[in-house]
XYZ file of C-alpha atoms in Angstrom:
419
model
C -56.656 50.055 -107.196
C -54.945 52.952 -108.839
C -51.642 53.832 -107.231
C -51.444 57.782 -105.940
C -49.066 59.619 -104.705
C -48.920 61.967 -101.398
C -47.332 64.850 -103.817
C -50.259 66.624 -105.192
C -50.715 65.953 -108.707
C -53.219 68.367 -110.846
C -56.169 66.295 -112.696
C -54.828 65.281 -116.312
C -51.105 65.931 -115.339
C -48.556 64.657 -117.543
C -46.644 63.535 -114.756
C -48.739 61.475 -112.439
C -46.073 58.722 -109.964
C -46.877 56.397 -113.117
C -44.511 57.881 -115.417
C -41.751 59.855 -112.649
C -39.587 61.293 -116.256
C -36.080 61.827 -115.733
C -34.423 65.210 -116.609
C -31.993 67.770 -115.759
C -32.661 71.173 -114.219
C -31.287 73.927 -112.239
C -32.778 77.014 -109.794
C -31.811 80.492 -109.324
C -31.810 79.898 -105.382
C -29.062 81.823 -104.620
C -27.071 78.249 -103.344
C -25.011 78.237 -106.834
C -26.198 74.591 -107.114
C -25.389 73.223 -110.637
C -27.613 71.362 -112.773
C -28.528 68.055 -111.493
C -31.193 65.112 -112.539
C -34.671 65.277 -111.063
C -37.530 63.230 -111.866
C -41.111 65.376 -112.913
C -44.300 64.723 -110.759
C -47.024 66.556 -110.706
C -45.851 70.511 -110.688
C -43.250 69.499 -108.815
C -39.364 68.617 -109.631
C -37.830 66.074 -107.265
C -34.010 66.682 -106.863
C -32.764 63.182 -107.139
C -29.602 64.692 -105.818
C -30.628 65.145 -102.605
C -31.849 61.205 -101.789
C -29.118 59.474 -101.289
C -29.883 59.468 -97.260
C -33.503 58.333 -97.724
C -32.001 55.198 -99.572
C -32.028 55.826 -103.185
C -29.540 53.693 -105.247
C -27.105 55.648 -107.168
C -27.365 59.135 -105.930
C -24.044 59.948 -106.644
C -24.796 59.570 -110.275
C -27.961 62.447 -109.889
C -25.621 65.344 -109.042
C -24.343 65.385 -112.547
C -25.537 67.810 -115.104
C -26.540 64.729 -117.443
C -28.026 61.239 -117.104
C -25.413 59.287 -119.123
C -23.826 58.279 -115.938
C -26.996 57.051 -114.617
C -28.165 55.639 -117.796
C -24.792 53.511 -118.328
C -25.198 51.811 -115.224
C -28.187 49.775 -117.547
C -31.623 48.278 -116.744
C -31.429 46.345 -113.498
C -30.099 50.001 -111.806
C -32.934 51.768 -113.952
C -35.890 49.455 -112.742
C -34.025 49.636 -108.684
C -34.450 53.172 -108.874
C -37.904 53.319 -110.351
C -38.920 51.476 -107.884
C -37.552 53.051 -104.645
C -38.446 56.834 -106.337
C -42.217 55.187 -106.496
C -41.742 53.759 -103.188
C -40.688 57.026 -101.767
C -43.202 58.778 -103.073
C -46.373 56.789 -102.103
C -45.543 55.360 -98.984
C -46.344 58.330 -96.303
C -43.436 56.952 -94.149
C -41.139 58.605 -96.383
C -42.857 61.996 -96.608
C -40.736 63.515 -94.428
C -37.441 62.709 -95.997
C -38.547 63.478 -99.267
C -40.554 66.375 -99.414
C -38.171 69.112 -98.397
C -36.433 68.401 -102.065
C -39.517 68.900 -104.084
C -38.815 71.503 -106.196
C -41.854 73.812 -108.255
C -41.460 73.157 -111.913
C -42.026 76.607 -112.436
C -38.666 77.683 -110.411
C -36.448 75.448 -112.434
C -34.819 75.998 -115.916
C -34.544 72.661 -117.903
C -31.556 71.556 -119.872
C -30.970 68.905 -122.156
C -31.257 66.021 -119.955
C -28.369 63.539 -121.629
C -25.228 64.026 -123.169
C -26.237 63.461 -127.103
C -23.319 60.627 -128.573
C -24.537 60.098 -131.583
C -27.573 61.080 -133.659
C -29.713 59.185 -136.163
C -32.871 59.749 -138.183
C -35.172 57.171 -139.456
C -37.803 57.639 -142.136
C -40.219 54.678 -140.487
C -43.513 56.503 -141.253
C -45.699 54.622 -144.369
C -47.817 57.502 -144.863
C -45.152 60.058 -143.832
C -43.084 58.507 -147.284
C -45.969 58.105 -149.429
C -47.089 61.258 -148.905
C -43.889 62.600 -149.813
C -43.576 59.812 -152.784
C -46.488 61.335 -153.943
C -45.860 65.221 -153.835
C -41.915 64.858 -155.215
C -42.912 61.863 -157.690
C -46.209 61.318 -158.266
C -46.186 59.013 -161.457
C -44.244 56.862 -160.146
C -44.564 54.330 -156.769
C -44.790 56.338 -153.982
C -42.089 54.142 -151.391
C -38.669 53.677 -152.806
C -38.120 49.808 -153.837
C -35.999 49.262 -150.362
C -38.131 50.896 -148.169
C -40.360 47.734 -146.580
C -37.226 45.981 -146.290
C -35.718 47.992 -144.115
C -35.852 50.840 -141.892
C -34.804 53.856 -143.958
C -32.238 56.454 -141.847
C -29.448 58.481 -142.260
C -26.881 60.069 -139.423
C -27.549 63.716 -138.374
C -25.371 65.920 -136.125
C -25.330 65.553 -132.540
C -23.706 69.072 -131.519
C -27.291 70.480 -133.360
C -29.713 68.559 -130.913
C -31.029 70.957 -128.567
C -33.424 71.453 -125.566
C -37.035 72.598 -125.802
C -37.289 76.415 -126.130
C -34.069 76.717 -127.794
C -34.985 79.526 -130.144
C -34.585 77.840 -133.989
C -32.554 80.376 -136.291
C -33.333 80.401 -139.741
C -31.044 78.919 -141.956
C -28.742 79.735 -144.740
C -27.931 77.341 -148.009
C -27.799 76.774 -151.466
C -31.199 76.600 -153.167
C -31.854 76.452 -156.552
C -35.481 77.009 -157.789
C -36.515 74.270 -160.760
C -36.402 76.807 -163.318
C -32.984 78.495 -162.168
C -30.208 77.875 -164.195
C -27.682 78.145 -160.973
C -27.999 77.855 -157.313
C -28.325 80.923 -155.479
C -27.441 81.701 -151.511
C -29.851 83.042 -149.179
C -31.914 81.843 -146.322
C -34.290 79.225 -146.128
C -37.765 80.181 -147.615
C -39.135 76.371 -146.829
C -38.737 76.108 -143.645
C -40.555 73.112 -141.525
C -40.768 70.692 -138.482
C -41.080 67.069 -138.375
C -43.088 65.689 -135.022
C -41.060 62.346 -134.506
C -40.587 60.228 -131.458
C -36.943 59.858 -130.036
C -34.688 57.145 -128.235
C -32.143 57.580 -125.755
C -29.619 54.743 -125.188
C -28.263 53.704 -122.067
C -26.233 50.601 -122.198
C -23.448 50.810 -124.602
C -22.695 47.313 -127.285
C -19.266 46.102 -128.627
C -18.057 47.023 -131.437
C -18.764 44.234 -134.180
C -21.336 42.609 -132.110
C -25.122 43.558 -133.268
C -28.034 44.042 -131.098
C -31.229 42.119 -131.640
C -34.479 43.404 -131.365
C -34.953 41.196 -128.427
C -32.493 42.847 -126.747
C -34.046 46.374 -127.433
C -34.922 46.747 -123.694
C -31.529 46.223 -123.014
C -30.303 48.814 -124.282
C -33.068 51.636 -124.769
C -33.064 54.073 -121.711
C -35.946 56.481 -122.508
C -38.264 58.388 -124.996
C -38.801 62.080 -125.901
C -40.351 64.170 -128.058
C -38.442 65.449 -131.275
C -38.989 67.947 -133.302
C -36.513 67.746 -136.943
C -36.395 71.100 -138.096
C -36.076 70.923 -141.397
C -34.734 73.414 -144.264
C -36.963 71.967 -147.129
C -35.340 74.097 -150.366
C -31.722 73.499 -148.963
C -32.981 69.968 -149.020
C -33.736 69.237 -152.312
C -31.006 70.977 -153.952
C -28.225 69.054 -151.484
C -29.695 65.410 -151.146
C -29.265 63.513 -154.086
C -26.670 61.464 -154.448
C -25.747 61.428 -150.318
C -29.009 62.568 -148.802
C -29.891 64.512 -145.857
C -26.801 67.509 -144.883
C -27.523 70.760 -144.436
C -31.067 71.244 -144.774
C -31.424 68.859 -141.293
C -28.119 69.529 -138.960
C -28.691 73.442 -137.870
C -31.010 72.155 -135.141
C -33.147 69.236 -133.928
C -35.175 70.113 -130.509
C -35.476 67.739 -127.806
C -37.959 67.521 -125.083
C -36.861 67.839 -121.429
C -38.108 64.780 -119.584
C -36.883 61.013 -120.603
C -39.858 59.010 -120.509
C -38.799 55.498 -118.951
C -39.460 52.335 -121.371
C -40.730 50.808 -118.582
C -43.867 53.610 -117.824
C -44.614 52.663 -121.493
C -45.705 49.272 -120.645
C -49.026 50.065 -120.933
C -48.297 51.881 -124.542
C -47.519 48.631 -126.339
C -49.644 48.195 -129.269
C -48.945 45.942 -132.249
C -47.555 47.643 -135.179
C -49.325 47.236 -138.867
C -48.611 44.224 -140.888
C -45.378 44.045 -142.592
C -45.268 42.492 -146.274
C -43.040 41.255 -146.972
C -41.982 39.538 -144.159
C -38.563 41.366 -143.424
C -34.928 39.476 -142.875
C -34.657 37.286 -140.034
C -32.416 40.579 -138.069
C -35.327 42.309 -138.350
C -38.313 39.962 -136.692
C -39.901 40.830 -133.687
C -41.567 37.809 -131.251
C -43.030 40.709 -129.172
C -43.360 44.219 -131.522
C -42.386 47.807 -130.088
C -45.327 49.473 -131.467
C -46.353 52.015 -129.125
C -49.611 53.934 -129.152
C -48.470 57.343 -128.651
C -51.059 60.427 -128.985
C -49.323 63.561 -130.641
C -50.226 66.782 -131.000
C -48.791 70.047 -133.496
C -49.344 73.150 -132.424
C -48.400 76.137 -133.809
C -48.611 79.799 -132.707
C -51.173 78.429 -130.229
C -53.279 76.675 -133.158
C -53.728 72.294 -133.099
C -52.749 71.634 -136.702
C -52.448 67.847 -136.438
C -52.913 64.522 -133.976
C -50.262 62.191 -135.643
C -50.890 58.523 -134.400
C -47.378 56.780 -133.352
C -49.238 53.172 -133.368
C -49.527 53.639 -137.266
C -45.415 54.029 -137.542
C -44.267 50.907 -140.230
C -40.918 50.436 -138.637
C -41.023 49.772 -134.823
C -37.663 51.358 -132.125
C -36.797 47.757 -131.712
C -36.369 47.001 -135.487
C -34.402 50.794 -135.957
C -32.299 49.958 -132.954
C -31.468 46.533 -134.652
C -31.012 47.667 -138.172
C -28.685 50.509 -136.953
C -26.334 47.856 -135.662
C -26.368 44.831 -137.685
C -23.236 46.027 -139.428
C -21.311 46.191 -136.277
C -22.002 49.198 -135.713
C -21.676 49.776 -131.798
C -23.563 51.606 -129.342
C -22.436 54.033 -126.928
C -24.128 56.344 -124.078
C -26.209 58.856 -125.167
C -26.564 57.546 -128.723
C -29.968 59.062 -129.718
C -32.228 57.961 -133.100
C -35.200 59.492 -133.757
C -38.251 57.994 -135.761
C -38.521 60.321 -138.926
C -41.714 62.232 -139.129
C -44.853 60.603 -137.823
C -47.950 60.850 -140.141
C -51.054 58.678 -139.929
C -53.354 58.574 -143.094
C -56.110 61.133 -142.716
C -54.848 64.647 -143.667
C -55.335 66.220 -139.827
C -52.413 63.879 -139.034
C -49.841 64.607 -140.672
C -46.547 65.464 -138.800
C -44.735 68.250 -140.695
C -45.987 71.642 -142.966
C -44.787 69.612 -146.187
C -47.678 67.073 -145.903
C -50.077 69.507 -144.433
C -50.193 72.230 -146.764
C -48.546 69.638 -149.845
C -45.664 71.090 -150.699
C -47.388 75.329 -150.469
C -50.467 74.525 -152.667
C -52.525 74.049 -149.844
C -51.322 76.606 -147.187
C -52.816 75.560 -143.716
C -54.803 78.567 -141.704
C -54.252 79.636 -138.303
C -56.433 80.914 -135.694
C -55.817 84.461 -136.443
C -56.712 84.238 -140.024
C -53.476 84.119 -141.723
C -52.079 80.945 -144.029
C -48.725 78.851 -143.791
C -47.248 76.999 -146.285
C -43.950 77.015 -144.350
C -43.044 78.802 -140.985
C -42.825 82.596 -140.768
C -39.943 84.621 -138.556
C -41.534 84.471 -135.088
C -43.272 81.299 -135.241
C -43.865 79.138 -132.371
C -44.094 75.488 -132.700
C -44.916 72.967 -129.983
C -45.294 69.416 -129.763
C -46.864 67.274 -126.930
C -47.769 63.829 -126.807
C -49.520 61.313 -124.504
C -49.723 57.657 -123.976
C -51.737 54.980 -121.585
C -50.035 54.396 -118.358
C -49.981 51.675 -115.442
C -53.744 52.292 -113.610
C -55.783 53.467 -116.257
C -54.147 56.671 -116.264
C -52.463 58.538 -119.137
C -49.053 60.058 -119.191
C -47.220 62.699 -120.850
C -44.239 63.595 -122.183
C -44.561 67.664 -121.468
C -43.256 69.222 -124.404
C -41.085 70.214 -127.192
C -41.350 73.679 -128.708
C -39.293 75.828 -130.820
C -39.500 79.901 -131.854
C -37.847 80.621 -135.376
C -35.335 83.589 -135.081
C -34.504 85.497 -138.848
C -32.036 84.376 -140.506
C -27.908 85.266 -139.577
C -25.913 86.916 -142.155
C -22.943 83.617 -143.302
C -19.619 84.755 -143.428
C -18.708 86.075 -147.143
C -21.829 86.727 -148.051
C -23.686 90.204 -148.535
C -26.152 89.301 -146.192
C -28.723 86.695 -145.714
C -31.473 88.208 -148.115
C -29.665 88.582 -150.798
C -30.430 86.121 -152.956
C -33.909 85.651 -151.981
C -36.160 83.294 -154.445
């Protein structure tokens, strides 16, 4: 019997009581009420603020304007108050008490629902790297000798990860074309997304002490939608010998709503085989594959469906391989999965792969071509996934407008150098 809730909830909702996302929001009422966590269902936005007399553990922690105080209290509080909000919200006995702080969705304004710590970006696609092996080298091996030993990731910056409908400016860099003799300065002319799947931690880990993939529940708060941004000719020109700088810090959008690990029970898939076998560290008994259904959109247009379940690298394996040095965790830590890409060409997760590298420029449904993103472009990413009941959930979604380009101090001007 399929669980329901006495909120209405609209046929194909994201946010049926099975998933009950966490965010952060705030309403023009007039009450100068701050921002404060509510959890999504339906159209609706219940103010989690506002339960602490119908019995909900850990109110106090909801009036904040992040989770991180709610997600450090770890995953016995987590799974007490998922299951008093679902309580609340199905038993008609409680109707009363809770339904004077439901909230429209469309009266809120979301904010970026945790306190980002740290920020780190894994490269855990197969086809996502061969594709690229194959555009940047293609007589050689497409994957890099190390990269099915381990999952492949570098640090980003965390004061750059912003909430959904953040506009996206354009950035500014060094570029050098392969037949310049000298860099030039200007703004990007390559600019792109990359649809990945983000992790929020909760639970912090000491310092020396790694955390083991059987521990990844542990630890591992949420998931969102990401979208990398990504500055493709300020890329190439920076990366080698470090990697990723520039080209990936100016922004990396977020979706609003935390999906709960535990509404993704139902998502669980096993990943693809791994071969070799990789180090002990990195062995799962029960994989974190997860069968997530994306979607890339842009200016209205579906350009792709990337499939999560095909991602090489599972969240459990990242988690582990981002600590097995010591490294420790804290609150709000965030790592995202790289750019998800399955191995038909309609899903592939970023305008690199799609239109390979601006010989193939995709077309939109007004006629014109992309081989990167034009001023004024809209990108949006959605994904869903099989819930508890038979029913799907969603994670509502990520989008992004790119603003022209900002004039950098010293310079003449952002154009200048255009190539």
């Amino acid at each position: 019997m399929t669980t329901r809730s006495w909120v209405p909830v609209p046929e194909h909702s994201d946010f049926p009581v099975q998933n009950l996302p966490y965010g952060i929001f705030s309403r023009e009422d007039g009450t100068g009420a701050p921002p404060r966590a509510g959890v999504a269902i339906g159209d609706h936005v219940l103010d989690l603020s506002r339960l602490g007399a119908a019995g909900l553990p850990y109110a106090e922690d909801f009036a904040a304007p992040t989770l991180n105080p709610f997600m450090a209290r770890g995953r016995e509080a987590w799974r007490a108050v998922r299951a008093h909000l679902t309580e609340l919200l199905t038993d008609e006995r409680h109707r009363a008490a809770v339904e004077p702080h439901l909230v429209p969705r469309d009266e809120v304004t979301l904010h970026l629902p945790f306190e980002v710590a740290d920020y780190v970006d894994f490269y855990a696609s197969e086809h996502h790297a061969s594709n690229l092996g194959r555009v940047f080298r293609p007589n050689q091996p497409p994957l890099m000798p190390n990269w099915r030993h381990l999952p492949v990731g570098y640090h980003g910056r965390a004061g750059t990860v912003v909430v959904s409908g953040t506009p996206v400016v354009r950035p500014c860099g060094q570029r050098k074309a392969p037949d310049a003799e000298a860099p030039g300065f200007g703004p990007s002319v390559r600019l792109d997304i990359e649809a990945e799947v983000g992790f929020v931690v909760g639970t912090p880990s000491e310092l020396g002490r790694p955390v083991s993939t059987a521990d990844f529940a542990e630890h591992v708060f949420g998931v969102v939608l990401v979208n990398d941004w990504s500055a493709r000719d300020i890329q190439a020109w920076e990366y080698v010998p470090l990697g990723p700088f520039l080209g990936k810090s100016f922004a990396t959008s977020v979706s609003p709503w935390v999906v709960p690990l535990d509404a993704l029970a139902e998502a669980r898939v096993a990943p693809p085989a791994q071969d070799p076998e990789p180090l002990p560290y990195l062995r799962e008994d029960e994989p974190w594959g997860l069968d997530l259904a994306m979607e890339v959109e842009c200016n209205g247009t579906v350009l792709s469906r990337p499939p999560f379940r095909t991602m090489y690298w599972t969240a459990a394996q990242m988690l582990a391989h981002m600590t097995v040095n010591g490294a420790s965790l804290r609150t709000g830590d965030f790592y995202a999965s790289g750019t998800v890409s399955g191995p038909a060409p309609d899903e592939r997760g970023s305008f690199l792969e799609l239109g390979w590298n601006g010989t193939e420029p995709v077309k939109l449904a007004d006629g014109s071509t992309r081989a990167y993103l034009a001023d004024g472009d809209t990108v949006t990413l959605r994904a869903t996934a099989p819930g508890r009941d038979g029913v799907r959930i969603g994670f509502g979604e990520v989008s992004g407008t790119v603003e022209p380009a900002r004039a950098a101090a010293g310079s003449a001007g952002p154009a200048e150098q255009e190539q």
